[in-house]
Amino acid sequence: MSFKIPIIDYDYYYQKVNPYKHHFIEKESDITIISDSKEAISKAKEAFYTHRAILETYTSKNSDFLTSFSPVPVKKDYKIIQLMAEAAEICDVGPMAAVAGALADLMIEAMRKDAPGYSLPKIALVENGGEIIIDSEKPMKVALYAGQNE
């Protein structure tokens, strides 16, 4: 299920900042990135593909990580694996329950990482499969539409 994420404070965000919005689907991931920086969006996408590739390689060699409904012991060689394993341990679920949130965390981290010649964005928002992470200099209002109640 995917949520629509409108930014409601139109005066500030659309007239003054005019953020960019990028949506893409890669296999099971359905992602929306919003930022005032095209470069930040590129960094987020690069982080997604890097960490997704690591996760796919890891799960091809460690099937328990992919299929377990309970936490599994892992080597903490990769940040994506470490984040997912820690979340699984805290919530007493399988590590794949944390995949969307872990990827979104790493994407925001990439957007906010300072580098020479890179201006940090004022807005960094990632929505991945209903997991929403926002880092913004100004307060943001977010509306979630979860479908019709029956």
mmCIF file of N, CA and C in Angstrom, residues 9-124:
data_model
loop_
_atom_site.group_PDB
_atom_site.id
_atom_site.type_symbol
_atom_site.label_atom_id
_atom_site.label_comp_id
_atom_site.label_asym_id
_atom_site.label_seq_id
_atom_site.Cartn_x
_atom_site.Cartn_y
_atom_site.Cartn_z
ATOM 1 N N ASP A 9 1.650 23.106 3.762
ATOM 2 C CA ASP A 9 2.025 24.509 3.924
ATOM 3 C C ASP A 9 2.506 25.057 2.581
ATOM 4 N N TYR A 10 1.555 25.250 1.659
ATOM 5 C CA TYR A 10 1.891 25.614 0.284
ATOM 6 C C TYR A 10 2.620 26.947 0.188
ATOM 7 N N ASP A 11 2.251 27.929 1.010
ATOM 8 C CA ASP A 11 2.887 29.241 0.913
ATOM 9 C C ASP A 11 4.399 29.139 1.049
ATOM 10 N N TYR A 12 4.860 28.484 2.110
ATOM 11 C CA TYR A 12 6.302 28.388 2.314
ATOM 12 C C TYR A 12 6.951 27.430 1.332
ATOM 13 N N TYR A 13 6.446 26.218 1.272
ATOM 14 C CA TYR A 13 7.145 25.186 0.523
ATOM 15 C C TYR A 13 7.072 25.340 -0.983
ATOM 16 N N TYR A 14 5.939 25.744 -1.502
ATOM 17 C CA TYR A 14 5.832 25.792 -2.957
ATOM 18 C C TYR A 14 6.132 27.156 -3.552
ATOM 19 N N GLN A 15 5.901 28.228 -2.831
ATOM 20 C CA GLN A 15 6.193 29.539 -3.384
ATOM 21 C C GLN A 15 7.622 29.975 -3.087
ATOM 22 N N LYS A 16 8.127 29.651 -1.914
ATOM 23 C CA LYS A 16 9.457 30.123 -1.526
ATOM 24 C C LYS A 16 10.552 29.095 -1.776
ATOM 25 N N VAL A 17 10.295 27.842 -1.483
ATOM 26 C CA VAL A 17 11.331 26.816 -1.618
ATOM 27 C C VAL A 17 11.188 26.044 -2.924
ATOM 28 N N ASN A 18 9.963 25.799 -3.346
ATOM 29 C CA ASN A 18 9.693 25.069 -4.586
ATOM 30 C C ASN A 18 10.463 23.743 -4.642
ATOM 31 N N PRO A 19 10.114 22.796 -3.757
ATOM 32 C CA PRO A 19 10.870 21.539 -3.692
ATOM 33 C C PRO A 19 10.652 20.655 -4.916
ATOM 34 N N TYR A 20 11.609 19.790 -5.121
ATOM 35 C CA TYR A 20 11.527 18.791 -6.187
ATOM 36 C C TYR A 20 10.941 17.522 -5.585
ATOM 37 N N LYS A 21 10.196 16.796 -6.386
ATOM 38 C CA LYS A 21 9.611 15.532 -5.942
ATOM 39 C C LYS A 21 9.984 14.472 -6.961
ATOM 40 N N HIS A 22 10.500 13.349 -6.460
ATOM 41 C CA HIS A 22 10.881 12.252 -7.347
ATOM 42 C C HIS A 22 10.272 10.961 -6.812
ATOM 43 N N HIS A 23 9.576 10.253 -7.670
ATOM 44 C CA HIS A 23 8.963 8.981 -7.294
ATOM 45 C C HIS A 23 9.523 7.887 -8.193
ATOM 46 N N PHE A 24 9.856 6.743 -7.603
ATOM 47 C CA PHE A 24 10.299 5.608 -8.407
ATOM 48 C C PHE A 24 9.935 4.302 -7.723
ATOM 49 N N ILE A 25 9.849 3.271 -8.526
ATOM 50 C CA ILE A 25 9.555 1.925 -8.034
ATOM 51 C C ILE A 25 10.687 1.019 -8.480
ATOM 52 N N GLU A 26 11.225 0.269 -7.539
ATOM 53 C CA GLU A 26 12.280 -0.704 -7.829
ATOM 54 C C GLU A 26 11.907 -1.995 -7.114
ATOM 55 N N LYS A 27 11.516 -2.979 -7.884
ATOM 56 C CA LYS A 27 11.056 -4.261 -7.332
ATOM 57 C C LYS A 27 9.959 -3.997 -6.300
ATOM 58 N N GLU A 28 10.156 -4.403 -5.040
ATOM 59 C CA GLU A 28 9.118 -4.228 -4.021
ATOM 60 C C GLU A 28 9.080 -2.820 -3.430
ATOM 61 N N SER A 29 10.057 -1.991 -3.710
ATOM 62 C CA SER A 29 10.143 -0.658 -3.111
ATOM 63 C C SER A 29 9.397 0.373 -3.949
ATOM 64 N N ASP A 30 8.584 1.173 -3.271
ATOM 65 C CA ASP A 30 7.816 2.255 -3.894
ATOM 66 C C ASP A 30 8.171 3.521 -3.123
ATOM 67 N N ILE A 31 8.982 4.386 -3.733
ATOM 68 C CA ILE A 31 9.644 5.460 -2.995
ATOM 69 C C ILE A 31 9.310 6.832 -3.557
ATOM 70 N N THR A 32 9.084 7.779 -2.645
ATOM 71 C CA THR A 32 8.945 9.191 -2.996
ATOM 72 C C THR A 32 9.992 9.963 -2.204
ATOM 73 N N ILE A 33 10.716 10.831 -2.903
ATOM 74 C CA ILE A 33 11.724 11.689 -2.275
ATOM 75 C C ILE A 33 11.332 13.131 -2.574
ATOM 76 N N ILE A 34 11.340 13.981 -1.552
ATOM 77 C CA ILE A 34 11.072 15.407 -1.728
ATOM 78 C C ILE A 34 12.229 16.176 -1.110
ATOM 79 N N SER A 35 12.740 17.152 -1.859
ATOM 80 C CA SER A 35 13.825 17.992 -1.368
ATOM 81 C C SER A 35 13.885 19.274 -2.182
ATOM 82 N N ASP A 36 14.519 20.273 -1.617
ATOM 83 C CA ASP A 36 14.773 21.502 -2.356
ATOM 84 C C ASP A 36 16.046 21.375 -3.191
ATOM 85 N N SER A 37 16.704 20.221 -3.135
ATOM 86 C CA SER A 37 17.975 19.996 -3.827
ATOM 87 C C SER A 37 17.899 18.761 -4.727
ATOM 88 N N LYS A 38 18.128 18.968 -6.012
ATOM 89 C CA LYS A 38 18.184 17.825 -6.936
ATOM 90 C C LYS A 38 19.356 16.914 -6.587
ATOM 91 N N GLU A 39 20.457 17.511 -6.148
ATOM 92 C CA GLU A 39 21.632 16.715 -5.780
ATOM 93 C C GLU A 39 21.326 15.817 -4.578
ATOM 94 N N ALA A 40 20.566 16.332 -3.623
ATOM 95 C CA ALA A 40 20.188 15.523 -2.456
ATOM 96 C C ALA A 40 19.325 14.337 -2.877
ATOM 97 N N ILE A 41 18.437 14.558 -3.831
ATOM 98 C CA ILE A 41 17.608 13.463 -4.343
ATOM 99 C C ILE A 41 18.482 12.411 -5.011
ATOM 100 N N SER A 42 19.474 12.854 -5.778
ATOM 101 C CA SER A 42 20.408 11.913 -6.416
ATOM 102 C C SER A 42 21.177 11.110 -5.379
ATOM 103 N N LYS A 43 21.616 11.778 -4.310
ATOM 104 C CA LYS A 43 22.340 11.077 -3.245
ATOM 105 C C LYS A 43 21.444 10.029 -2.577
ATOM 106 N N ALA A 44 20.180 10.367 -2.376
ATOM 107 C CA ALA A 44 19.243 9.419 -1.765
ATOM 108 C C ALA A 44 19.044 8.198 -2.656
ATOM 109 N N LYS A 45 18.871 8.428 -3.951
ATOM 110 C CA LYS A 45 18.692 7.301 -4.877
ATOM 111 C C LYS A 45 19.941 6.421 -4.916
ATOM 112 N N GLU A 46 21.109 7.039 -4.933
ATOM 113 C CA GLU A 46 22.363 6.279 -4.938
ATOM 114 C C GLU A 46 22.467 5.424 -3.675
ATOM 115 N N ALA A 47 22.118 6.006 -2.527
ATOM 116 C CA ALA A 47 22.144 5.249 -1.268
ATOM 117 C C ALA A 47 21.161 4.083 -1.323
ATOM 118 N N PHE A 48 19.985 4.317 -1.873
ATOM 119 C CA PHE A 48 19.000 3.245 -1.995
ATOM 120 C C PHE A 48 19.572 2.078 -2.789
ATOM 121 N N TYR A 49 20.095 2.354 -3.981
ATOM 122 C CA TYR A 49 20.589 1.274 -4.839
ATOM 123 C C TYR A 49 21.803 0.573 -4.222
ATOM 124 N N THR A 50 22.663 1.320 -3.554
ATOM 125 C CA THR A 50 23.831 0.719 -2.893
ATOM 126 C C THR A 50 23.385 -0.248 -1.798
ATOM 127 N N HIS A 51 22.530 0.220 -0.907
ATOM 128 C CA HIS A 51 22.119 -0.605 0.236
ATOM 129 C C HIS A 51 21.173 -1.729 -0.178
ATOM 130 N N ARG A 52 20.368 -1.492 -1.180
ATOM 131 C CA ARG A 52 19.483 -2.558 -1.679
ATOM 132 C C ARG A 52 20.325 -3.698 -2.265
ATOM 133 N N ALA A 53 21.377 -3.345 -3.004
ATOM 134 C CA ALA A 53 22.258 -4.373 -3.584
ATOM 135 C C ALA A 53 22.949 -5.179 -2.482
ATOM 136 N N ILE A 54 23.409 -4.488 -1.445
ATOM 137 C CA ILE A 54 24.037 -5.181 -0.309
ATOM 138 C C ILE A 54 23.030 -6.143 0.325
ATOM 139 N N LEU A 55 21.813 -5.665 0.538
ATOM 140 C CA LEU A 55 20.770 -6.491 1.149
ATOM 141 C C LEU A 55 20.442 -7.712 0.291
ATOM 142 N N GLU A 56 20.328 -7.523 -1.011
ATOM 143 C CA GLU A 56 20.019 -8.650 -1.902
ATOM 144 C C GLU A 56 21.139 -9.687 -1.895
ATOM 145 N N THR A 57 22.373 -9.233 -1.900
ATOM 146 C CA THR A 57 23.507 -10.158 -1.847
ATOM 147 C C THR A 57 23.512 -10.909 -0.516
ATOM 148 N N TYR A 58 23.301 -10.171 0.568
ATOM 149 C CA TYR A 58 23.307 -10.779 1.899
ATOM 150 C C TYR A 58 22.204 -11.827 2.030
ATOM 151 N N THR A 59 20.988 -11.499 1.590
ATOM 152 C CA THR A 59 19.875 -12.445 1.745
ATOM 153 C C THR A 59 20.016 -13.657 0.832
ATOM 154 N N SER A 60 20.742 -13.509 -0.274
ATOM 155 C CA SER A 60 20.959 -14.679 -1.142
ATOM 156 C C SER A 60 21.874 -15.702 -0.470
ATOM 157 N N LYS A 61 22.701 -15.244 0.469
ATOM 158 C CA LYS A 61 23.619 -16.135 1.180
ATOM 159 C C LYS A 61 23.126 -16.482 2.587
ATOM 160 N N ASN A 62 22.159 -15.725 3.090
ATOM 161 C CA ASN A 62 21.643 -15.905 4.450
ATOM 162 C C ASN A 62 20.116 -15.904 4.402
ATOM 163 N N SER A 63 19.544 -17.000 3.981
ATOM 164 C CA SER A 63 18.096 -17.054 3.743
ATOM 165 C C SER A 63 17.270 -16.835 5.015
ATOM 166 N N ASP A 64 17.813 -17.176 6.182
ATOM 167 C CA ASP A 64 17.082 -16.943 7.433
ATOM 168 C C ASP A 64 16.766 -15.461 7.619
ATOM 169 N N PHE A 65 17.686 -14.607 7.213
ATOM 170 C CA PHE A 65 17.483 -13.166 7.336
ATOM 171 C C PHE A 65 16.263 -12.732 6.521
ATOM 172 N N LEU A 66 16.055 -13.368 5.404
ATOM 173 C CA LEU A 66 14.955 -13.036 4.493
ATOM 174 C C LEU A 66 13.613 -13.606 4.949
ATOM 175 N N THR A 67 13.611 -14.791 5.536
ATOM 176 C CA THR A 67 12.351 -15.499 5.783
ATOM 177 C C THR A 67 11.914 -15.577 7.242
ATOM 178 N N SER A 68 12.794 -15.266 8.167
ATOM 179 C CA SER A 68 12.471 -15.434 9.583
ATOM 180 C C SER A 68 11.421 -14.425 10.059
ATOM 181 N N PHE A 69 10.550 -14.884 10.951
ATOM 182 C CA PHE A 69 9.586 -14.004 11.605
ATOM 183 C C PHE A 69 10.079 -13.588 12.994
ATOM 184 N N SER A 70 11.297 -13.969 13.319
ATOM 185 C CA SER A 70 11.925 -13.642 14.597
ATOM 186 C C SER A 70 13.305 -13.061 14.322
ATOM 187 N N PRO A 71 13.877 -12.343 15.296
ATOM 188 C CA PRO A 71 15.236 -11.826 15.109
ATOM 189 C C PRO A 71 16.220 -12.960 14.824
ATOM 190 N N VAL A 72 17.220 -12.671 14.017
ATOM 191 C CA VAL A 72 18.262 -13.653 13.714
ATOM 192 C C VAL A 72 19.625 -13.032 14.007
ATOM 193 N N PRO A 73 20.585 -13.850 14.470
ATOM 194 C CA PRO A 73 21.932 -13.313 14.702
ATOM 195 C C PRO A 73 22.601 -12.975 13.368
ATOM 196 N N VAL A 74 23.327 -11.870 13.342
ATOM 197 C CA VAL A 74 23.996 -11.444 12.109
ATOM 198 C C VAL A 74 25.396 -10.947 12.424
ATOM 199 N N LYS A 75 26.236 -10.980 11.397
ATOM 200 C CA LYS A 75 27.499 -10.256 11.455
ATOM 201 C C LYS A 75 27.164 -8.826 11.060
ATOM 202 N N LYS A 76 27.698 -7.887 11.769
ATOM 203 C CA LYS A 76 27.329 -6.495 11.517
ATOM 204 C C LYS A 76 28.322 -5.823 10.582
ATOM 205 N N ASP A 77 28.554 -6.478 9.446
ATOM 206 C CA ASP A 77 29.497 -5.960 8.460
ATOM 207 C C ASP A 77 28.924 -4.793 7.660
ATOM 208 N N TYR A 78 27.616 -4.771 7.494
ATOM 209 C CA TYR A 78 26.978 -3.771 6.640
ATOM 210 C C TYR A 78 25.928 -3.001 7.436
ATOM 211 N N LYS A 79 25.878 -1.703 7.214
ATOM 212 C CA LYS A 79 24.975 -0.847 7.978
ATOM 213 C C LYS A 79 23.507 -1.246 7.789
ATOM 214 N N ILE A 80 23.097 -1.557 6.574
ATOM 215 C CA ILE A 80 21.708 -1.935 6.317
ATOM 216 C C ILE A 80 21.334 -3.187 7.111
ATOM 217 N N ILE A 81 22.236 -4.147 7.160
ATOM 218 C CA ILE A 81 21.985 -5.396 7.891
ATOM 219 C C ILE A 81 21.929 -5.115 9.387
ATOM 220 N N GLN A 82 22.840 -4.290 9.869
ATOM 221 C CA GLN A 82 22.890 -3.930 11.284
ATOM 222 C C GLN A 82 21.603 -3.215 11.712
ATOM 223 N N LEU A 83 21.163 -2.217 10.939
ATOM 224 C CA LEU A 83 19.941 -1.481 11.280
ATOM 225 C C LEU A 83 18.726 -2.400 11.337
ATOM 226 N N MET A 84 18.612 -3.256 10.343
ATOM 227 C CA MET A 84 17.462 -4.161 10.288
ATOM 228 C C MET A 84 17.490 -5.171 11.431
ATOM 229 N N ALA A 85 18.662 -5.702 11.733
ATOM 230 C CA ALA A 85 18.792 -6.681 12.817
ATOM 231 C C ALA A 85 18.478 -6.042 14.172
ATOM 232 N N GLU A 86 18.941 -4.810 14.377
ATOM 233 C CA GLU A 86 18.672 -4.117 15.640
ATOM 234 C C GLU A 86 17.179 -3.832 15.804
ATOM 235 N N ALA A 87 16.529 -3.376 14.741
ATOM 236 C CA ALA A 87 15.088 -3.108 14.798
ATOM 237 C C ALA A 87 14.315 -4.402 15.052
ATOM 238 N N ALA A 88 14.730 -5.481 14.414
ATOM 239 C CA ALA A 88 14.071 -6.780 14.607
ATOM 240 C C ALA A 88 14.185 -7.228 16.058
ATOM 241 N N GLU A 89 15.348 -7.031 16.640
ATOM 242 C CA GLU A 89 15.582 -7.416 18.033
ATOM 243 C C GLU A 89 14.689 -6.606 18.973
ATOM 244 N N ILE A 90 14.616 -5.306 18.760
ATOM 245 C CA ILE A 90 13.800 -4.430 19.610
ATOM 246 C C ILE A 90 12.320 -4.805 19.538
ATOM 247 N N CYS A 91 11.843 -5.104 18.342
ATOM 248 C CA CYS A 91 10.407 -5.360 18.124
ATOM 249 C C CYS A 91 10.035 -6.835 18.136
ATOM 250 N N ASP A 92 11.027 -7.705 18.277
ATOM 251 C CA ASP A 92 10.813 -9.156 18.276
ATOM 252 C C ASP A 92 10.071 -9.624 17.021
ATOM 253 N N VAL A 93 10.606 -9.205 15.874
ATOM 254 C CA VAL A 93 10.073 -9.594 14.560
ATOM 255 C C VAL A 93 11.237 -10.026 13.678
ATOM 256 N N GLY A 94 10.925 -10.503 12.497
ATOM 257 C CA GLY A 94 11.976 -10.822 11.540
ATOM 258 C C GLY A 94 12.597 -9.549 10.984
ATOM 259 N N PRO A 95 13.848 -9.604 10.570
ATOM 260 C CA PRO A 95 14.542 -8.398 10.114
ATOM 261 C C PRO A 95 13.930 -7.739 8.881
ATOM 262 N N MET A 96 13.264 -8.500 8.024
ATOM 263 C CA MET A 96 12.689 -7.900 6.821
ATOM 264 C C MET A 96 11.532 -6.954 7.144
ATOM 265 N N ALA A 97 10.993 -7.041 8.364
ATOM 266 C CA ALA A 97 9.954 -6.096 8.777
ATOM 267 C C ALA A 97 10.498 -4.670 8.836
ATOM 268 N N ALA A 98 11.808 -4.536 8.913
ATOM 269 C CA ALA A 98 12.445 -3.224 9.043
ATOM 270 C C ALA A 98 13.048 -2.708 7.745
ATOM 271 N N VAL A 99 12.854 -3.415 6.641
ATOM 272 C CA VAL A 99 13.565 -3.058 5.413
ATOM 273 C C VAL A 99 13.208 -1.664 4.910
ATOM 274 N N ALA A 100 11.932 -1.310 4.858
ATOM 275 C CA ALA A 100 11.540 0.001 4.321
ATOM 276 C C ALA A 100 12.087 1.136 5.179
ATOM 277 N N GLY A 101 11.960 0.999 6.484
ATOM 278 C CA GLY A 101 12.460 2.038 7.383
ATOM 279 C C GLY A 101 13.969 2.170 7.362
ATOM 280 N N ALA A 102 14.666 1.039 7.314
ATOM 281 C CA ALA A 102 16.132 1.081 7.276
ATOM 282 C C ALA A 102 16.631 1.742 5.993
ATOM 283 N N LEU A 103 16.035 1.390 4.867
ATOM 284 C CA LEU A 103 16.434 2.021 3.603
ATOM 285 C C LEU A 103 16.134 3.514 3.625
ATOM 286 N N ALA A 104 14.973 3.901 4.143
ATOM 287 C CA ALA A 104 14.631 5.323 4.225
ATOM 288 C C ALA A 104 15.611 6.065 5.135
ATOM 289 N N ASP A 105 15.975 5.462 6.274
ATOM 290 C CA ASP A 105 16.970 6.070 7.170
ATOM 291 C C ASP A 105 18.285 6.330 6.445
ATOM 292 N N LEU A 106 18.749 5.340 5.713
ATOM 293 C CA LEU A 106 20.029 5.465 5.019
ATOM 294 C C LEU A 106 19.957 6.473 3.872
ATOM 295 N N MET A 107 18.803 6.603 3.259
ATOM 296 C CA MET A 107 18.631 7.594 2.199
ATOM 297 C C MET A 107 18.681 9.009 2.776
ATOM 298 N N ILE A 108 17.992 9.238 3.888
ATOM 299 C CA ILE A 108 18.032 10.556 4.541
ATOM 300 C C ILE A 108 19.448 10.859 5.015
ATOM 301 N N GLU A 109 20.111 9.857 5.569
ATOM 302 C CA GLU A 109 21.493 10.041 6.021
ATOM 303 C C GLU A 109 22.377 10.512 4.868
ATOM 304 N N ALA A 110 22.212 9.931 3.698
ATOM 305 C CA ALA A 110 22.996 10.334 2.526
ATOM 306 C C ALA A 110 22.662 11.763 2.103
ATOM 307 N N MET A 111 21.395 12.137 2.201
ATOM 308 C CA MET A 111 20.982 13.491 1.834
ATOM 309 C C MET A 111 21.572 14.526 2.782
ATOM 310 N N ARG A 112 21.748 14.156 4.054
ATOM 311 C CA ARG A 112 22.205 15.094 5.080
ATOM 312 C C ARG A 112 23.712 15.043 5.330
ATOM 313 N N LYS A 113 24.426 14.200 4.604
ATOM 314 C CA LYS A 113 25.866 14.069 4.810
ATOM 315 C C LYS A 113 26.603 15.191 4.089
ATOM 316 N N ASP A 114 27.342 15.960 4.848
ATOM 317 C CA ASP A 114 28.078 17.095 4.294
ATOM 318 C C ASP A 114 29.265 16.605 3.473
ATOM 319 N N ALA A 115 29.554 17.322 2.417
ATOM 320 C CA ALA A 115 30.697 17.014 1.553
ATOM 321 C C ALA A 115 31.163 18.318 0.913
ATOM 322 N N PRO A 116 32.438 18.405 0.549
ATOM 323 C CA PRO A 116 32.925 19.627 -0.095
ATOM 324 C C PRO A 116 32.110 19.954 -1.349
ATOM 325 N N GLY A 117 31.686 21.200 -1.444
ATOM 326 C CA GLY A 117 30.939 21.640 -2.616
ATOM 327 C C GLY A 117 29.473 21.245 -2.614
ATOM 328 N N TYR A 118 29.007 20.646 -1.530
ATOM 329 C CA TYR A 118 27.614 20.196 -1.450
ATOM 330 C C TYR A 118 26.883 21.041 -0.422
ATOM 331 N N SER A 119 25.789 21.644 -0.824
ATOM 332 C CA SER A 119 24.959 22.422 0.098
ATOM 333 C C SER A 119 23.884 21.513 0.679
ATOM 334 N N LEU A 120 23.836 21.438 1.989
ATOM 335 C CA LEU A 120 22.833 20.591 2.637
ATOM 336 C C LEU A 120 21.432 21.105 2.311
ATOM 337 N N PRO A 121 20.506 20.207 2.044
ATOM 338 C CA PRO A 121 19.149 20.642 1.706
ATOM 339 C C PRO A 121 18.411 21.188 2.926
ATOM 340 N N LYS A 122 17.478 22.093 2.666
ATOM 341 C CA LYS A 122 16.616 22.600 3.729
ATOM 342 C C LYS A 122 15.484 21.609 4.008
ATOM 343 N N ILE A 123 15.137 20.822 2.995
ATOM 344 C CA ILE A 123 14.078 19.821 3.109
ATOM 345 C C ILE A 123 14.623 18.479 2.635
ATOM 346 N N ALA A 124 14.431 17.451 3.442
ATOM 347 C CA ALA A 124 14.781 16.087 3.036
ATOM 348 C C ALA A 124 13.663 15.181 3.539
#
